[in-house]
Short mmCIF file of C-alpha atoms in Angstrom, two decimals:
data_model
loop_
_atom_site.label_atom_id
_atom_site.label_comp_id
_atom_site.label_asym_id
_atom_site.label_seq_id
_atom_site.Cartn_x
_atom_site.Cartn_y
_atom_site.Cartn_z
CA UNK A 113 23.27 3.66 -24.20
CA UNK A 114 22.14 2.15 -20.90
CA UNK A 115 18.68 0.61 -21.16
CA UNK A 116 16.25 1.86 -18.48
CA UNK A 117 14.62 -0.69 -16.17
CA UNK A 118 10.90 -1.33 -16.78
CA UNK A 119 8.22 0.16 -14.50
CA UNK A 120 4.77 -1.44 -14.85
CA UNK A 121 1.44 -0.96 -13.00
CA UNK A 122 -0.92 -3.74 -12.15
CA UNK A 123 -4.36 -2.17 -11.49
CA UNK A 124 -5.89 -5.12 -9.66
CA UNK A 125 -4.94 -8.38 -8.06
CA UNK A 126 -7.14 -10.10 -10.66
CA UNK A 127 -4.54 -9.06 -13.20
CA UNK A 128 -1.41 -10.03 -11.29
CA UNK A 129 -1.07 -13.27 -13.24
CA UNK A 130 -0.40 -11.19 -16.39
CA UNK A 131 2.91 -9.87 -14.98
CA UNK A 132 6.23 -11.50 -14.61
CA UNK A 133 7.51 -10.61 -11.13
CA UNK A 134 10.78 -12.55 -11.24
CA UNK A 135 13.85 -10.29 -10.57
CA UNK A 136 11.26 -7.51 -9.85
CA UNK A 137 10.65 -5.11 -6.94
CA UNK A 138 6.96 -5.34 -6.25
CA UNK A 139 5.36 -2.41 -4.45
CA UNK A 140 2.06 -3.35 -2.76
CA UNK A 141 -0.32 -0.37 -2.70
CA UNK A 142 -3.41 -0.16 -0.47
CA UNK A 143 -3.74 3.59 0.21
CA UNK A 144 -7.06 3.29 2.15
CA UNK A 145 -5.64 2.03 4.48
CA UNK A 146 -3.40 -0.94 4.96
CA UNK A 147 -0.08 0.31 3.45
CA UNK A 148 -0.63 3.67 5.09
CA UNK A 149 -1.05 2.00 8.54
CA UNK A 150 2.10 -0.10 7.87
CA UNK A 151 4.17 2.97 7.11
CA UNK A 152 2.87 4.80 10.16
CA UNK A 153 3.44 1.90 12.52
CA UNK A 154 6.96 1.22 11.41
CA UNK A 155 7.97 4.84 11.25
CA UNK A 156 6.61 5.20 14.86
CA UNK A 157 8.82 2.45 16.12
CA UNK A 158 6.92 -0.83 15.67
CA UNK A 159 9.32 -3.77 15.67
CA UNK A 160 7.59 -5.28 12.69
CA UNK A 161 4.20 -5.67 11.00
CA UNK A 162 2.99 -9.20 10.27
CA UNK A 163 0.61 -9.27 7.27
CA UNK A 164 -2.02 -11.89 7.85
CA UNK A 165 -4.39 -13.16 5.23
CA UNK A 166 -7.17 -14.50 7.56
CA UNK A 167 -8.90 -13.01 10.56
CA UNK A 168 -8.68 -16.31 12.51
CA UNK A 169 -4.85 -16.61 12.08
CA UNK A 170 -4.53 -12.98 13.17
CA UNK A 171 -6.55 -13.53 16.34
CA UNK A 172 -4.45 -16.59 17.14
CA UNK A 173 -1.25 -14.57 17.21
CA UNK A 174 -2.44 -12.65 20.33
CA UNK A 175 -1.20 -15.35 22.65
CA UNK A 176 1.74 -16.71 20.58
CA UNK A 177 3.83 -13.58 19.77
CA UNK A 178 5.14 -11.55 22.70
CA UNK A 179 4.07 -7.90 22.54
CA UNK A 180 1.80 -8.60 19.61
CA UNK A 181 -1.15 -6.28 18.78
CA UNK A 182 -3.78 -7.75 16.49
CA UNK A 183 -5.60 -5.40 14.13
CA UNK A 184 -7.47 -5.17 10.89
CA UNK A 185 -10.73 -4.74 9.08
CA UNK A 186 -13.14 -6.22 6.67
CA UNK A 187 -15.18 -3.95 4.42
CA UNK A 188 -13.75 -0.92 6.28
CA UNK A 189 -14.90 -1.99 9.76
CA UNK A 190 -12.93 -3.38 12.75
CA UNK A 191 -13.38 -7.17 12.91
CA UNK A 192 -14.86 -8.62 16.15
CA UNK A 193 -12.00 -10.47 17.99
CA UNK A 194 -9.27 -8.15 16.88
CA UNK A 195 -7.91 -5.50 19.20
CA UNK A 196 -7.56 -2.50 16.96
CA UNK A 197 -8.52 -1.16 13.55
CA UNK A 198 -6.80 -0.23 10.36
CA UNK A 199 -6.26 3.50 10.93
CA UNK A 200 -2.76 4.92 10.70
CA UNK A 201 -3.83 7.46 13.33
CA UNK A 202 -4.13 4.68 15.91
CA UNK A 203 -0.44 3.82 15.90
CA UNK A 204 1.44 6.64 17.67
CA UNK A 205 5.03 6.23 18.73
CA UNK A 206 3.91 6.01 22.39
CA UNK A 207 1.51 3.17 21.63
CA UNK A 208 3.28 1.07 18.97
CA UNK A 209 6.90 1.63 19.76
CA UNK A 210 8.73 -1.69 20.21
CA UNK A 211 5.60 -3.79 19.63
CA UNK A 212 4.67 -6.14 16.78
CA UNK A 213 1.54 -5.41 14.78
CA UNK A 214 -0.34 -8.28 13.23
CA UNK A 215 -2.53 -6.81 10.49
CA UNK A 216 -5.29 -8.33 8.27
CA UNK A 217 -7.20 -6.33 5.73
CA UNK A 218 -9.76 -6.80 2.97
CA UNK A 219 -7.36 -6.13 0.09
CA UNK A 220 -3.71 -5.22 0.90
CA UNK A 221 -2.59 -8.19 3.02
CA UNK A 222 -4.30 -10.51 0.51
CA UNK A 223 -2.36 -9.09 -2.40
CA UNK A 224 0.89 -9.29 -0.58
CA UNK A 225 0.52 -13.00 -0.08
CA UNK A 226 -0.35 -13.50 -3.79
CA UNK A 227 3.12 -12.34 -4.89
CA UNK A 228 5.32 -15.45 -5.10
CA UNK A 229 8.64 -14.93 -6.86
CA UNK A 230 9.52 -11.30 -6.66
CA UNK A 231 13.09 -10.23 -5.92
CA UNK A 232 11.82 -7.77 -3.20
CA UNK A 233 8.35 -6.83 -1.88
CA UNK A 234 7.84 -3.43 -0.26
CA UNK A 235 4.69 -1.45 0.52
CA UNK A 236 3.85 2.04 -0.60
CA UNK A 237 1.43 4.83 0.22
CA UNK A 238 1.30 8.61 0.02
CA UNK A 239 2.57 8.66 3.61
CA UNK A 240 5.96 7.28 2.41
CA UNK A 241 5.95 8.41 -1.28
CA UNK A 242 9.34 10.02 -1.49
CA UNK A 243 11.00 7.25 0.46
CA UNK A 244 9.64 4.63 -1.86
CA UNK A 245 10.62 6.61 -4.91
CA UNK A 246 14.20 7.12 -3.56
CA UNK A 247 14.52 3.42 -2.74
CA UNK A 248 13.31 2.32 -6.22
CA UNK A 249 15.58 4.79 -7.98
CA UNK A 250 18.58 3.70 -5.93
CA UNK A 251 17.85 -0.03 -6.64
CA UNK A 252 17.55 0.63 -10.38
CA UNK A 253 15.78 -2.66 -11.32
CA UNK A 254 12.44 -3.62 -12.75
CA UNK A 255 9.46 -2.45 -10.74
CA UNK A 256 5.84 -3.56 -10.59
CA UNK A 257 3.44 -1.21 -8.76
CA UNK A 258 0.72 -3.55 -7.58
CA UNK A 259 -2.61 -2.00 -6.60
CA UNK A 260 -4.70 -3.83 -4.02
CA UNK A 261 -7.87 -2.31 -5.45
CA UNK A 262 -11.23 -3.08 -3.86
CA UNK A 263 -12.20 -6.82 -4.06
CA UNK A 264 -10.47 -7.03 -7.41
CA UNK A 265 -12.19 -3.97 -8.86
CA UNK A 266 -9.78 -1.11 -9.89
CA UNK A 267 -10.00 1.88 -7.56
CA UNK A 268 -8.90 5.44 -7.91
CA UNK A 269 -6.71 5.95 -4.82
CA UNK A 270 -4.31 3.07 -5.44
CA UNK A 271 -4.03 4.04 -9.21
CA UNK A 272 -3.42 7.65 -8.13
CA UNK A 273 -0.48 6.62 -5.98
CA UNK A 274 0.94 4.43 -8.69
CA UNK A 275 0.72 7.46 -10.99
CA UNK A 276 2.59 9.62 -8.41
CA UNK A 277 5.43 7.13 -8.25
CA UNK A 278 5.56 6.57 -12.05
CA UNK A 279 5.71 10.24 -12.77
CA UNK A 280 8.41 10.81 -10.23
CA UNK A 281 10.48 8.01 -11.76
CA UNK A 282 9.72 8.58 -15.47
CA UNK A 283 13.24 9.88 -16.29
CA UNK A 284 14.90 6.82 -14.75
CA UNK A 285 12.48 3.98 -15.77
CA UNK A 286 10.76 2.93 -18.99
CA UNK A 287 6.99 3.33 -18.73
CA UNK A 288 5.87 1.13 -21.54
CA UNK A 289 2.57 -0.34 -20.33
CA UNK A 290 -0.73 1.51 -20.83
CA UNK A 291 -1.66 1.16 -17.20
CA UNK A 292 1.39 3.04 -16.14
CA UNK A 293 0.49 5.83 -18.58
CA UNK A 294 -3.05 5.88 -17.41
CA UNK A 295 -1.94 6.16 -13.74
CA UNK A 296 0.35 9.07 -14.59
CA UNK A 297 -2.51 10.83 -16.48
CA UNK A 298 -4.78 10.33 -13.44
CA UNK A 299 -2.25 11.76 -11.10
CA UNK A 300 -1.62 14.81 -13.33
CA UNK A 301 -5.38 15.39 -13.48
CA UNK A 302 -5.51 15.37 -9.72
CA UNK A 303 -3.09 18.23 -9.50
CA UNK A 304 -5.89 20.52 -10.67
CA UNK A 305 -8.06 19.70 -7.62
CA UNK A 306 -7.76 21.55 -4.32
CA UNK A 307 -6.27 18.43 -2.76
CA UNK A 308 -5.80 14.75 -3.48
CA UNK A 309 -8.67 13.95 -1.11
CA UNK A 310 -11.01 16.41 -2.88
CA UNK A 311 -10.09 14.65 -6.23
CA UNK A 312 -11.07 11.33 -4.73
CA UNK A 313 -14.46 12.40 -3.40
CA UNK A 314 -16.43 10.94 -6.36
CA UNK A 315 -14.73 7.58 -5.79
CA UNK A 316 -16.47 4.50 -4.43
CA UNK A 317 -14.06 3.94 -1.64
CA UNK A 318 -14.27 7.57 -0.47
CA UNK A 319 -18.03 7.21 -0.25
CA UNK A 320 -17.78 3.82 1.50
CA UNK A 321 -15.36 5.02 4.20
CA UNK A 322 -16.98 8.35 4.64
CA UNK A 323 -20.11 6.54 5.52
CA UNK A 324 -18.12 4.98 8.48
CA UNK A 325 -16.95 8.51 9.57
CA UNK A 326 -13.39 7.99 8.25
CA UNK A 327 -12.89 11.21 6.29
CA UNK A 328 -10.10 12.12 8.78
CA UNK A 329 -8.32 8.83 7.99
CA UNK A 330 -8.54 9.45 4.30
CA UNK A 331 -7.28 13.02 4.69
CA UNK A 332 -4.26 11.72 6.54
CA UNK A 333 -3.66 8.87 4.08
CA UNK A 334 -3.53 11.35 1.20
CA UNK A 335 -1.04 13.74 2.84
CA UNK A 336 2.41 12.89 1.34
CA UNK A 337 5.56 12.12 3.24
CA UNK A 338 4.43 11.93 6.85
CA UNK A 339 6.31 8.64 7.44
CA UNK A 340 9.55 8.43 5.48
CA UNK A 341 10.17 4.71 5.83
CA UNK A 342 10.34 1.77 3.43
CA UNK A 343 8.61 -1.32 4.73
CA UNK A 344 10.33 -4.40 3.31
CA UNK A 345 8.81 -7.91 3.45
CA UNK A 346 11.19 -10.58 4.52
CA UNK A 347 8.93 -13.49 3.83
CA UNK A 348 7.28 -13.36 7.25
CA UNK A 349 6.97 -9.81 8.31
CA UNK A 350 7.44 -6.21 7.13
CA UNK A 351 10.32 -4.34 8.73
CA UNK A 352 11.75 -0.87 8.21
CA UNK A 353 14.26 -1.18 5.40
#
């Protein structure tokens, strides 16, 4: 009998140290909105997305990387000094095609830089759900679904996406950790709501972003499979894998 590879879920960056990421494919998840924006930009023809931890470093890239667009947010709002925000709707093919996007966000880009020794790092969102699941199934090795959360606090939307992936792969992977089981249960519960976004309305991040007028962004970010691409981190930038 062939032993199934393990699939685990880390619900917060504060818990990352509890997981062994060696020989593991780590999926960075920041549904609202970093990993959604990354999927949209790369699928629409961006040359690459450079994930930047600090605002200052991101701003500095404007004049050092040819064809570079700087973008990002802190606490859901565009940072002064950056050119664009963190909305996947901003990065149409006509705008981002052939360009490089330097992106810094409150949670997602921070978590990506925290992962040190993984075999492979990719990013996932509902926008590229099936592409991520197909990639992981084809690779057939240990997986850690790493949720960016909100300033280390567990959030619903990232957990919900982890549950969607875990449920889709449950026949091919071993779901032995409680956080994976919890995520699957949350995703199954969400299927009883009119939509994923409606299910997330009580969540803190929904309320936070709706106060900024970003309900349209969240609706888009919870619409599956709009951008069938797998962003792969090569140690410097994310490219379409």
